[in-house]
PDB file of N, CA and C in Angstrom:
ATOM      1  N   MET A   1      22.815  32.938  50.332  1.00  0.00           N
ATOM      2  CA  MET A   1      23.098  34.007  51.169  1.00  0.00           C
ATOM      3  C   MET A   1      24.107  33.633  52.246  1.00  0.00           C
ATOM      4  N   SER A   2      24.246  32.311  52.744  1.00  0.00           N
ATOM      5  CA  SER A   2      24.940  31.828  53.720  1.00  0.00           C
ATOM      6  C   SER A   2      26.364  31.659  53.027  1.00  0.00           C
ATOM      7  N   GLU A   3      26.749  31.569  51.726  1.00  0.00           N
ATOM      8  CA  GLU A   3      27.776  31.567  51.049  1.00  0.00           C
ATOM      9  C   GLU A   3      28.444  32.960  51.208  1.00  0.00           C
ATOM     10  N   GLN A   4      27.520  33.950  50.925  1.00  0.00           N
ATOM     11  CA  GLN A   4      27.939  35.329  51.051  1.00  0.00           C
ATOM     12  C   GLN A   4      28.526  35.808  52.649  1.00  0.00           C
ATOM     13  N   GLY A   5      27.748  35.422  53.617  1.00  0.00           N
ATOM     14  CA  GLY A   5      27.905  35.533  54.878  1.00  0.00           C
ATOM     15  C   GLY A   5      29.237  34.906  55.326  1.00  0.00           C
ATOM     16  N   ALA A   6      29.659  33.559  54.557  1.00  0.00           N
ATOM     17  CA  ALA A   6      31.005  33.045  55.046  1.00  0.00           C
ATOM     18  C   ALA A   6      31.990  33.788  54.465  1.00  0.00           C
ATOM     19  N   ALA A   7      31.749  34.342  53.220  1.00  0.00           N
ATOM     20  CA  ALA A   7      32.995  34.996  52.357  1.00  0.00           C
ATOM     21  C   ALA A   7      33.146  36.309  53.497  1.00  0.00           C
ATOM     22  N   LEU A   8      31.818  37.026  53.760  1.00  0.00           N
ATOM     23  CA  LEU A   8      32.103  38.162  54.590  1.00  0.00           C
ATOM     24  C   LEU A   8      32.710  38.003  55.773  1.00  0.00           C
ATOM     25  N   GLN A   9      32.422  36.727  56.417  1.00  0.00           N
ATOM     26  CA  GLN A   9      33.280  36.561  57.701  1.00  0.00           C
ATOM     27  C   GLN A   9      34.835  36.294  57.318  1.00  0.00           C
ATOM     28  N   THR A  10      35.074  35.564  56.388  1.00  0.00           N
ATOM     29  CA  THR A  10      36.437  35.350  55.947  1.00  0.00           C
ATOM     30  C   THR A  10      37.148  36.752  55.680  1.00  0.00           C
ATOM     31  N   TYR A  11      36.743  37.534  54.870  1.00  0.00           N
ATOM     32  CA  TYR A  11      37.084  38.763  54.612  1.00  0.00           C
ATOM     33  C   TYR A  11      37.253  39.596  55.946  1.00  0.00           C
ATOM     34  N   ASN A  12      36.367  39.434  56.784  1.00  0.00           N
ATOM     35  CA  ASN A  12      36.396  40.265  58.046  1.00  0.00           C
ATOM     36  C   ASN A  12      37.495  39.754  58.793  1.00  0.00           C
ATOM     37  N   GLN A  13      37.933  38.301  58.919  1.00  0.00           N
ATOM     38  CA  GLN A  13      38.971  37.830  59.766  1.00  0.00           C
ATOM     39  C   GLN A  13      40.544  38.118  59.032  1.00  0.00           C
ATOM     40  N   GLU A  14      40.348  38.321  57.808  1.00  0.00           N
ATOM     41  CA  GLU A  14      41.600  38.613  57.075  1.00  0.00           C
ATOM     42  C   GLU A  14      42.027  39.935  57.253  1.00  0.00           C
ATOM     43  N   LEU A  15      40.802  40.889  57.328  1.00  0.00           N
ATOM     44  CA  LEU A  15      40.983  42.263  57.549  1.00  0.00           C
ATOM     45  C   LEU A  15      41.703  42.645  58.850  1.00  0.00           C
ATOM     46  N   VAL A  16      40.949  41.902  59.916  1.00  0.00           N
ATOM     47  CA  VAL A  16      41.342  41.993  61.209  1.00  0.00           C
ATOM     48  C   VAL A  16      42.896  41.541  61.322  1.00  0.00           C
ATOM     49  N   LYS A  17      43.277  40.378  60.675  1.00  0.00           N
ATOM     50  CA  LYS A  17      44.582  39.859  60.763  1.00  0.00           C
ATOM     51  C   LYS A  17      45.463  40.949  60.311  1.00  0.00           C
ATOM     52  N   GLY A  18      45.167  41.318  59.033  1.00  0.00           N
ATOM     53  CA  GLY A  18      45.890  42.576  58.400  1.00  0.00           C
ATOM     54  C   GLY A  18      46.024  43.823  59.363  1.00  0.00           C
ATOM     55  N   ILE A  19      45.027  44.364  59.994  1.00  0.00           N
ATOM     56  CA  ILE A  19      44.990  45.407  60.619  1.00  0.00           C
ATOM     57  C   ILE A  19      46.045  45.083  61.984  1.00  0.00           C
ATOM     58  N   GLU A  20      45.864  43.848  62.832  1.00  0.00           N
ATOM     59  CA  GLU A  20      46.654  43.383  63.769  1.00  0.00           C
ATOM     60  C   GLU A  20      48.273  43.426  63.382  1.00  0.00           C
ATOM     61  N   ALA A  21      48.450  43.046  62.267  1.00  0.00           N
ATOM     62  CA  ALA A  21      49.793  42.896  61.714  1.00  0.00           C
ATOM     63  C   ALA A  21      50.408  44.235  61.434  1.00  0.00           C
ATOM     64  N   LEU A  22      49.596  45.077  60.989  1.00  0.00           N
ATOM     65  CA  LEU A  22      50.117  46.657  60.826  1.00  0.00           C
ATOM     66  C   LEU A  22      50.374  47.298  62.271  1.00  0.00           C
ATOM     67  N   LYS A  23      49.501  46.906  63.116  1.00  0.00           N
ATOM     68  CA  LYS A  23      49.715  47.521  64.649  1.00  0.00           C
ATOM     69  C   LYS A  23      50.875  46.883  65.173  1.00  0.00           C
ATOM     70  N   ARG A  24      51.218  45.608  64.980  1.00  0.00           N
ATOM     71  CA  ARG A  24      52.351  44.989  65.469  1.00  0.00           C
ATOM     72  C   ARG A  24      53.695  45.635  65.029  1.00  0.00           C
ATOM     73  N   ARG A  25      53.627  45.825  63.429  1.00  0.00           N
ATOM     74  CA  ARG A  25      54.964  46.473  62.976  1.00  0.00           C
ATOM     75  C   ARG A  25      55.050  47.909  63.297  1.00  0.00           C
ATOM     76  N   ARG A  26      53.803  48.509  63.518  1.00  0.00           N
ATOM     77  CA  ARG A  26      54.010  50.095  64.069  1.00  0.00           C
ATOM     78  C   ARG A  26      54.472  49.936  65.516  1.00  0.00           C
ATOM     79  N   SER A  27      54.216  48.998  66.232  1.00  0.00           N
ATOM     80  CA  SER A  27      54.764  48.846  67.726  1.00  0.00           C
ATOM     81  C   SER A  27      56.128  48.536  67.617  1.00  0.00           C
ATOM     82  N   GLU A  28      56.686  47.587  66.830  1.00  0.00           N
ATOM     83  CA  GLU A  28      58.090  47.393  66.546  1.00  0.00           C
ATOM     84  C   GLU A  28      58.808  48.452  66.074  1.00  0.00           C
ATOM     85  N   LEU A  29      58.165  49.260  65.277  1.00  0.00           N
ATOM     86  CA  LEU A  29      58.954  50.467  64.731  1.00  0.00           C
ATOM     87  C   LEU A  29      59.020  51.553  65.938  1.00  0.00           C
ATOM     88  N   LEU A  30      57.944  51.660  66.522  1.00  0.00           N
ATOM     89  CA  LEU A  30      57.969  52.662  67.768  1.00  0.00           C
ATOM     90  C   LEU A  30      59.112  52.253  68.822  1.00  0.00           C
ATOM     91  N   GLN A  31      59.213  51.145  69.052  1.00  0.00           N
ATOM     92  CA  GLN A  31      60.158  50.333  69.851  1.00  0.00           C
ATOM     93  C   GLN A  31      61.625  50.870  69.315  1.00  0.00           C
ATOM     94  N   SER A  32      61.694  50.499  67.935  1.00  0.00           N
ATOM     95  CA  SER A  32      63.033  50.933  67.318  1.00  0.00           C
ATOM     96  C   SER A  32      63.346  52.402  67.329  1.00  0.00           C
ATOM     97  N   MET A  33      62.265  53.205  67.168  1.00  0.00           N
ATOM     98  CA  MET A  33      62.403  54.694  67.324  1.00  0.00           C
ATOM     99  C   MET A  33      62.880  55.121  68.653  1.00  0.00           C
ATOM    100  N   LYS A  34      62.194  54.588  69.607  1.00  0.00           N
ATOM    101  CA  LYS A  34      62.515  54.800  71.087  1.00  0.00           C
ATOM    102  C   LYS A  34      64.186  54.442  71.331  1.00  0.00           C
ATOM    103  N   GLU A  35      64.337  53.311  70.895  1.00  0.00           N
ATOM    104  CA  GLU A  35      65.879  52.956  71.060  1.00  0.00           C
ATOM    105  C   GLU A  35      66.894  53.919  70.430  1.00  0.00           C
ATOM    106  N   ASP A  36      66.350  54.411  69.049  1.00  0.00           N
ATOM    107  CA  ASP A  36      67.278  55.402  68.379  1.00  0.00           C
ATOM    108  C   ASP A  36      67.351  56.646  69.138  1.00  0.00           C
ATOM    109  N   GLU A  37      66.101  57.173  69.735  1.00  0.00           N
ATOM    110  CA  GLU A  37      66.213  58.254  70.313  1.00  0.00           C
ATOM    111  C   GLU A  37      67.015  58.128  71.629  1.00  0.00           C
ATOM    112  N   GLN A  38      66.830  57.111  72.307  1.00  0.00           N
ATOM    113  CA  GLN A  38      67.927  57.001  73.573  1.00  0.00           C
ATOM    114  C   GLN A  38      69.303  56.962  72.935  1.00  0.00           C
ATOM    115  N   GLN A  39      69.623  56.212  71.824  1.00  0.00           N
ATOM    116  CA  GLN A  39      71.073  56.218  71.480  1.00  0.00           C
ATOM    117  C   GLN A  39      71.377  57.630  70.935  1.00  0.00           C
ATOM    118  N   LYS A  40      70.513  58.463  70.320  1.00  0.00           N
ATOM    119  CA  LYS A  40      70.739  59.679  69.907  1.00  0.00           C
ATOM    120  C   LYS A  40      71.198  60.711  71.090  1.00  0.00           C
ATOM    121  N   GLU A  41      70.443  60.659  72.196  1.00  0.00           N
ATOM    122  CA  GLU A  41      70.735  61.298  73.428  1.00  0.00           C
ATOM    123  C   GLU A  41      72.060  61.047  73.926  1.00  0.00           C
ATOM    124  N   VAL A  42      72.416  59.709  74.050  1.00  0.00           N
ATOM    125  CA  VAL A  42      73.777  59.352  74.628  1.00  0.00           C
ATOM    126  C   VAL A  42      74.867  59.875  73.613  1.00  0.00           C
ATOM    127  N   LEU A  43      74.545  59.786  72.377  1.00  0.00           N
ATOM    128  CA  LEU A  43      75.500  60.474  71.295  1.00  0.00           C
ATOM    129  C   LEU A  43      75.919  61.893  71.533  1.00  0.00           C
ATOM    130  N   GLU A  44      74.749  62.458  71.637  1.00  0.00           N
ATOM    131  CA  GLU A  44      74.784  63.916  71.790  1.00  0.00           C
ATOM    132  C   GLU A  44      75.520  64.489  72.958  1.00  0.00           C
ATOM    133  N   LYS A  45      75.319  63.601  74.032  1.00  0.00           N
ATOM    134  CA  LYS A  45      75.996  63.909  75.441  1.00  0.00           C
ATOM    135  C   LYS A  45      77.533  63.626  75.151  1.00  0.00           C
ATOM    136  N   GLU A  46      77.851  62.599  74.454  1.00  0.00           N
ATOM    137  CA  GLU A  46      79.319  62.395  74.137  1.00  0.00           C
ATOM    138  C   GLU A  46      79.845  63.348  73.381  1.00  0.00           C
ATOM    139  N   MET A  47      79.052  63.741  72.307  1.00  0.00           N
ATOM    140  CA  MET A  47      79.615  64.689  71.257  1.00  0.00           C
ATOM    141  C   MET A  47      79.765  66.068  71.959  1.00  0.00           C
ATOM    142  N   ALA A  48      78.935  66.458  72.983  1.00  0.00           N
ATOM    143  CA  ALA A  48      79.145  67.717  73.751  1.00  0.00           C
ATOM    144  C   ALA A  48      80.523  67.476  74.698  1.00  0.00           C
ATOM    145  N   SER A  49      80.754  66.389  75.216  1.00  0.00           N
ATOM    146  CA  SER A  49      81.787  66.092  76.037  1.00  0.00           C
ATOM    147  C   SER A  49      83.050  66.299  75.142  1.00  0.00           C
ATOM    148  N   VAL A  50      82.958  65.642  73.935  1.00  0.00           N
ATOM    149  CA  VAL A  50      84.206  65.662  72.972  1.00  0.00           C
ATOM    150  C   VAL A  50      84.468  67.059  72.629  1.00  0.00           C
ATOM    151  N   LYS A  51      83.379  67.837  72.397  1.00  0.00           N
ATOM    152  CA  LYS A  51      83.712  69.258  71.752  1.00  0.00           C
ATOM    153  C   LYS A  51      84.221  70.039  72.867  1.00  0.00           C
ATOM    154  N   GLU A  52      83.745  69.743  74.112  1.00  0.00           N
ATOM    155  CA  GLU A  52      84.466  70.547  75.261  1.00  0.00           C
ATOM    156  C   GLU A  52      86.091  70.112  75.529  1.00  0.00           C
ATOM    157  N   LYS A  53      86.198  68.820  75.229  1.00  0.00           N
ATOM    158  CA  LYS A  53      87.601  68.567  75.449  1.00  0.00           C
ATOM    159  C   LYS A  53      88.457  69.048  74.210  1.00  0.00           C
ATOM    160  N   LEU A  54      87.814  69.028  73.169  1.00  0.00           N
ATOM    161  CA  LEU A  54      88.509  69.727  71.841  1.00  0.00           C
ATOM    162  C   LEU A  54      88.934  71.098  72.062  1.00  0.00           C
ATOM    163  N   MET A  55      87.969  72.068  72.616  1.00  0.00           N
ATOM    164  CA  MET A  55      88.028  73.353  72.895  1.00  0.00           C
ATOM    165  C   MET A  55      89.251  73.393  74.002  1.00  0.00           C
ATOM    166  N   THR A  56      89.340  72.664  75.031  1.00  0.00           N
ATOM    167  CA  THR A  56      90.409  72.601  76.188  1.00  0.00           C
ATOM    168  C   THR A  56      91.623  72.431  75.351  1.00  0.00           C
ATOM    169  N   VAL A  57      91.735  71.328  74.563  1.00  0.00           N
ATOM    170  CA  VAL A  57      92.990  71.004  73.661  1.00  0.00           C
ATOM    171  C   VAL A  57      93.539  72.066  72.863  1.00  0.00           C
ATOM    172  N   CYS A  58      92.497  72.683  72.134  1.00  0.00           N
ATOM    173  CA  CYS A  58      92.754  73.767  71.216  1.00  0.00           C
ATOM    174  C   CYS A  58      93.395  75.027  71.881  1.00  0.00           C
ATOM    175  N   SER A  59      92.873  75.343  72.891  1.00  0.00           N
ATOM    176  CA  SER A  59      93.256  76.409  74.023  1.00  0.00           C
ATOM    177  C   SER A  59      94.600  76.213  74.533  1.00  0.00           C
ATOM    178  N   ARG A  60      94.803  74.873  74.842  1.00  0.00           N
ATOM    179  CA  ARG A  60      96.090  74.574  75.329  1.00  0.00           C
ATOM    180  C   ARG A  60      97.292  74.710  74.305  1.00  0.00           C
ATOM    181  N   LEU A  61      96.789  74.132  73.133  1.00  0.00           N
ATOM    182  CA  LEU A  61      97.757  74.099  72.019  1.00  0.00           C
ATOM    183  C   LEU A  61      98.070  75.696  71.585  1.00  0.00           C
ATOM    184  N   ASN A  62      97.179  76.425  71.706  1.00  0.00           N
ATOM    185  CA  ASN A  62      97.453  77.912  71.376  1.00  0.00           C
ATOM    186  C   ASN A  62      98.484  78.534  72.176  1.00  0.00           C
ATOM    187  N   ASP A  63      98.122  78.270  73.676  1.00  0.00           N
ATOM    188  CA  ASP A  63      99.084  78.697  74.658  1.00  0.00           C
ATOM    189  C   ASP A  63     100.460  78.222  74.290  1.00  0.00           C
ATOM    190  N   ARG A  64     100.639  76.898  74.145  1.00  0.00           N
ATOM    191  CA  ARG A  64     101.952  76.321  73.856  1.00  0.00           C
ATOM    192  C   ARG A  64     102.528  76.915  72.510  1.00  0.00           C
ATOM    193  N   LEU A  65     101.869  77.287  71.390  1.00  0.00           N
ATOM    194  CA  LEU A  65     102.297  77.999  70.252  1.00  0.00           C
ATOM    195  C   LEU A  65     102.959  79.119  70.555  1.00  0.00           C
ATOM    196  N   GLN A  66     102.177  79.943  71.367  1.00  0.00           N
ATOM    197  CA  GLN A  66     102.622  81.271  71.623  1.00  0.00           C
ATOM    198  C   GLN A  66     104.137  81.033  72.694  1.00  0.00           C
ATOM    199  N   LYS A  67     104.180  80.184  73.335  1.00  0.00           N
ATOM    200  CA  LYS A  67     105.301  79.980  74.212  1.00  0.00           C
ATOM    201  C   LYS A  67     106.464  79.435  73.391  1.00  0.00           C
ATOM    202  N   LYS A  68     105.917  78.664  72.156  1.00  0.00           N
ATOM    203  CA  LYS A  68     107.195  78.264  71.384  1.00  0.00           C
ATOM    204  C   LYS A  68     107.632  79.330  70.664  1.00  0.00           C
ATOM    205  N   ALA A  69     106.814  80.307  70.232  1.00  0.00           N
ATOM    206  CA  ALA A  69     107.207  81.571  69.441  1.00  0.00           C
ATOM    207  C   ALA A  69     108.142  82.330  70.300  1.00  0.00           C
ATOM    208  N   TYR A  70     107.869  82.455  71.486  1.00  0.00           N
ATOM    209  CA  TYR A  70     108.709  83.228  72.580  1.00  0.00           C
ATOM    210  C   TYR A  70     110.215  82.562  72.572  1.00  0.00           C
ATOM    211  N   TYR A  71     110.116  80.959  72.631  1.00  0.00           N
ATOM    212  CA  TYR A  71     111.378  80.332  72.729  1.00  0.00           C
ATOM    213  C   TYR A  71     112.236  80.669  71.420  1.00  0.00           C
ATOM    214  N   ASP A  72     111.503  80.631  70.469  1.00  0.00           N
ATOM    215  CA  ASP A  72     112.161  80.579  68.994  1.00  0.00           C
ATOM    216  C   ASP A  72     112.781  82.047  68.839  1.00  0.00           C
ATOM    217  N   ASN A  73     112.162  83.063  69.479  1.00  0.00           N
ATOM    218  CA  ASN A  73     112.476  84.537  69.445  1.00  0.00           C
ATOM    219  C   ASN A  73     113.820  84.602  70.238  1.00  0.00           C
ATOM    220  N   ALA A  74     113.612  84.079  71.459  1.00  0.00           N
ATOM    221  CA  ALA A  74     114.701  84.177  72.269  1.00  0.00           C
ATOM    222  C   ALA A  74     115.991  83.365  72.011  1.00  0.00           C
ATOM    223  N   ILE A  75     115.791  82.264  71.339  1.00  0.00           N
ATOM    224  CA  ILE A  75     116.899  81.533  70.696  1.00  0.00           C
ATOM    225  C   ILE A  75     117.617  82.219  69.794  1.00  0.00           C
ATOM    226  N   GLU A  76     116.795  82.595  68.965  1.00  0.00           N
ATOM    227  CA  GLU A  76     117.100  83.310  67.753  1.00  0.00           C
ATOM    228  C   GLU A  76     118.101  84.621  68.177  1.00  0.00           C
ATOM    229  N   ASN A  77     117.740  85.268  69.084  1.00  0.00           N
ATOM    230  CA  ASN A  77     118.316  86.540  69.600  1.00  0.00           C
ATOM    231  C   ASN A  77     119.512  86.151  70.258  1.00  0.00           C
ATOM    232  N   SER A  78     119.586  85.190  70.942  1.00  0.00           N
ATOM    233  CA  SER A  78     120.632  84.661  71.666  1.00  0.00           C
ATOM    234  C   SER A  78     121.762  84.163  70.752  1.00  0.00           C
ATOM    235  N   GLU A  79     121.214  83.535  69.875  1.00  0.00           N
ATOM    236  CA  GLU A  79     122.262  83.072  68.759  1.00  0.00           C
ATOM    237  C   GLU A  79     123.017  84.126  68.074  1.00  0.00           C
ATOM    238  N   THR A  80     122.179  85.109  67.706  1.00  0.00           N
ATOM    239  CA  THR A  80     122.716  86.390  66.915  1.00  0.00           C
ATOM    240  C   THR A  80     123.673  86.998  67.932  1.00  0.00           C
ATOM    241  N   ALA A  81     123.333  87.134  69.147  1.00  0.00           N
ATOM    242  CA  ALA A  81     124.302  87.798  70.096  1.00  0.00           C
ATOM    243  C   ALA A  81     125.632  87.119  70.197  1.00  0.00           C
ATOM    244  N   TYR A  82     125.589  85.714  70.066  1.00  0.00           N
ATOM    245  CA  TYR A  82     126.558  84.828  70.405  1.00  0.00           C
ATOM    246  C   TYR A  82     127.460  84.859  69.076  1.00  0.00           C
ATOM    247  N   MET A  83     126.777  84.959  67.932  1.00  0.00           N
ATOM    248  CA  MET A  83     127.896  85.054  66.811  1.00  0.00           C
ATOM    249  C   MET A  83     128.418  86.430  66.876  1.00  0.00           C
ATOM    250  N   LYS A  84     127.828  87.583  67.317  1.00  0.00           N
ATOM    251  CA  LYS A  84     128.531  88.825  67.404  1.00  0.00           C
ATOM    252  C   LYS A  84     129.735  88.601  68.476  1.00  0.00           C
ATOM    253  N   ILE A  85     129.428  87.961  69.405  1.00  0.00           N
ATOM    254  CA  ILE A  85     130.578  87.725  70.496  1.00  0.00           C
ATOM    255  C   ILE A  85     131.897  86.948  69.902  1.00  0.00           C
ATOM    256  N   LEU A  86     131.240  85.879  69.057  1.00  0.00           N
ATOM    257  CA  LEU A  86     132.270  85.001  68.327  1.00  0.00           C
ATOM    258  C   LEU A  86     133.156  85.892  67.326  1.00  0.00           C
ATOM    259  N   GLU A  87     132.366  86.775  66.583  1.00  0.00           N
ATOM    260  CA  GLU A  87     133.306  87.613  65.676  1.00  0.00           C
ATOM    261  C   GLU A  87     134.060  88.587  66.298  1.00  0.00           C
ATOM    262  N   SER A  88     133.511  89.012  67.607  1.00  0.00           N
ATOM    263  CA  SER A  88     134.465  90.115  68.351  1.00  0.00           C
ATOM    264  C   SER A  88     135.521  89.383  68.879  1.00  0.00           C
ATOM    265  N   SER A  89     135.421  88.219  69.173  1.00  0.00           N
ATOM    266  CA  SER A  89     136.568  87.377  69.925  1.00  0.00           C
ATOM    267  C   SER A  89     137.486  87.153  68.784  1.00  0.00           C
ATOM    268  N   GLN A  90     137.296  86.737  67.637  1.00  0.00           N
ATOM    269  CA  GLN A  90     138.065  86.466  66.357  1.00  0.00           C
ATOM    270  C   GLN A  90     138.825  87.725  66.192  1.00  0.00           C
ATOM    271  N   ALA A  91     138.303  88.843  66.165  1.00  0.00           N
ATOM    272  CA  ALA A  91     138.795  90.143  65.799  1.00  0.00           C
ATOM    273  C   ALA A  91     140.095  90.570  66.874  1.00  0.00           C
ATOM    274  N   LEU A  92     139.444  90.315  68.078  1.00  0.00           N
ATOM    275  CA  LEU A  92     140.359  90.624  69.209  1.00  0.00           C
ATOM    276  C   LEU A  92     141.476  89.492  69.124  1.00  0.00           C
ATOM    277  N   LEU A  93     141.338  88.330  68.955  1.00  0.00           N
ATOM    278  CA  LEU A  93     142.429  87.336  68.913  1.00  0.00           C
ATOM    279  C   LEU A  93     143.392  87.838  67.658  1.00  0.00           C
ATOM    280  N   SER A  94     142.926  88.035  66.519  1.00  0.00           N
ATOM    281  CA  SER A  94     143.566  88.496  65.475  1.00  0.00           C
ATOM    282  C   SER A  94     144.393  89.821  65.861  1.00  0.00           C
ATOM    283  N   VAL A  95     143.982  90.819  66.659  1.00  0.00           N
ATOM    284  CA  VAL A  95     144.542  92.048  67.118  1.00  0.00           C
ATOM    285  C   VAL A  95     145.747  91.656  68.032  1.00  0.00           C
ATOM    286  N   VAL A  96     145.489  90.653  68.891  1.00  0.00           N
ATOM    287  CA  VAL A  96     146.438  90.293  69.955  1.00  0.00           C
ATOM    288  C   VAL A  96     147.525  89.419  69.288  1.00  0.00           C
ATOM    289  N   ARG A  97     147.231  88.717  68.279  1.00  0.00           N
ATOM    290  CA  ARG A  97     148.363  88.005  67.483  1.00  0.00           C
ATOM    291  C   ARG A  97     149.090  88.975  66.824  1.00  0.00           C
ATOM    292  N   GLN A  98     148.542  89.853  66.093  1.00  0.00           N
ATOM    293  CA  GLN A  98     149.355  90.860  65.521  1.00  0.00           C
ATOM    294  C   GLN A  98     150.093  91.800  66.350  1.00  0.00           C
ATOM    295  N   GLU A  99     149.479  92.236  67.336  1.00  0.00           N
ATOM    296  CA  GLU A  99     150.512  93.023  68.437  1.00  0.00           C
ATOM    297  C   GLU A  99     151.375  92.112  68.917  1.00  0.00           C
ATOM    298  N   ALA A 100     151.375  90.959  69.180  1.00  0.00           N
ATOM    299  CA  ALA A 100     152.332  90.012  69.676  1.00  0.00           C
ATOM    300  C   ALA A 100     153.500  89.849  68.834  1.00  0.00           C
ATOM    301  N   ARG A 101     153.114  89.812  67.277  1.00  0.00           N
ATOM    302  CA  ARG A 101     154.086  89.748  66.409  1.00  0.00           C
ATOM    303  C   ARG A 101     154.748  90.899  66.160  1.00  0.00           C
ATOM    304  N   SER A 102     154.142  92.039  66.497  1.00  0.00           N
ATOM    305  CA  SER A 102     154.623  93.296  66.323  1.00  0.00           C
ATOM    306  C   SER A 102     155.769  93.423  67.398  1.00  0.00           C
ATOM    307  N   ILE A 103     155.385  92.961  68.557  1.00  0.00           N
ATOM    308  CA  ILE A 103     156.285  93.212  69.780  1.00  0.00           C
ATOM    309  C   ILE A 103     157.509  92.219  69.361  1.00  0.00           C
ATOM    310  N   GLU A 104     157.193  91.035  68.991  1.00  0.00           N
ATOM    311  CA  GLU A 104     158.453  90.105  68.739  1.00  0.00           C
ATOM    312  C   GLU A 104     159.293  90.738  67.689  1.00  0.00           C
ATOM    313  N   HIS A 105     158.684  91.161  66.647  1.00  0.00           N
ATOM    314  CA  HIS A 105     159.565  91.864  65.560  1.00  0.00           C
ATOM    315  C   HIS A 105     160.238  93.177  66.003  1.00  0.00           C
ATOM    316  N   SER A 106     159.691  93.928  66.995  1.00  0.00           N
ATOM    317  CA  SER A 106     160.379  95.079  67.286  1.00  0.00           C
ATOM    318  C   SER A 106     161.391  94.639  68.368  1.00  0.00           C
ATOM    319  N   LYS A 107     161.343  93.552  68.946  1.00  0.00           N
ATOM    320  CA  LYS A 107     162.605  92.967  69.905  1.00  0.00           C
ATOM    321  C   LYS A 107     163.559  92.592  69.050  1.00  0.00           C
ATOM    322  N   GLN A 108     163.297  91.965  67.975  1.00  0.00           N
ATOM    323  CA  GLN A 108     164.418  91.424  67.137  1.00  0.00           C
ATOM    324  C   GLN A 108     165.027  92.640  66.251  1.00  0.00           C
ATOM    325  N   VAL A 109     164.512  93.657  65.988  1.00  0.00           N
ATOM    326  CA  VAL A 109     165.091  94.767  65.439  1.00  0.00           C
ATOM    327  C   VAL A 109     165.799  95.742  66.255  1.00  0.00           C
ATOM    328  N   SER A 110     165.507  95.863  67.525  1.00  0.00           N
ATOM    329  CA  SER A 110     166.232  96.512  68.539  1.00  0.00           C
ATOM    330  C   SER A 110     167.534  95.766  68.922  1.00  0.00           C
ATOM    331  N   PRO A 111     168.689  96.644  69.291  1.00  0.00           N
ATOM    332  CA  PRO A 111     169.777  95.994  69.556  1.00  0.00           C
ATOM    333  C   PRO A 111     169.803  95.677  70.894  1.00  0.00           C
TER     334      PRO A 111
END
């Protein structure tokens, strides 16, 4: 019977050691989980901040795209008008030259 008592005591000690080991591992896991939760909170705050900054940048970019479209339109209209002025200037120069030749020619023909 004494051998059975010794065996039972050995089993009991091993069981207690096993339970203590499980509790220690659980405690380590809980600590890791706590650290992960803290890191998660920090990252969520950073993510919210980054999202807010992204929204600001997107809004500013949209405003700038609208301004660029306005500039593009103004430049295109100005260039078109300038080309018409150049064409008119060429036509006017051609008329002036033709008139000058005509006057010169009429001077030479008149006695």
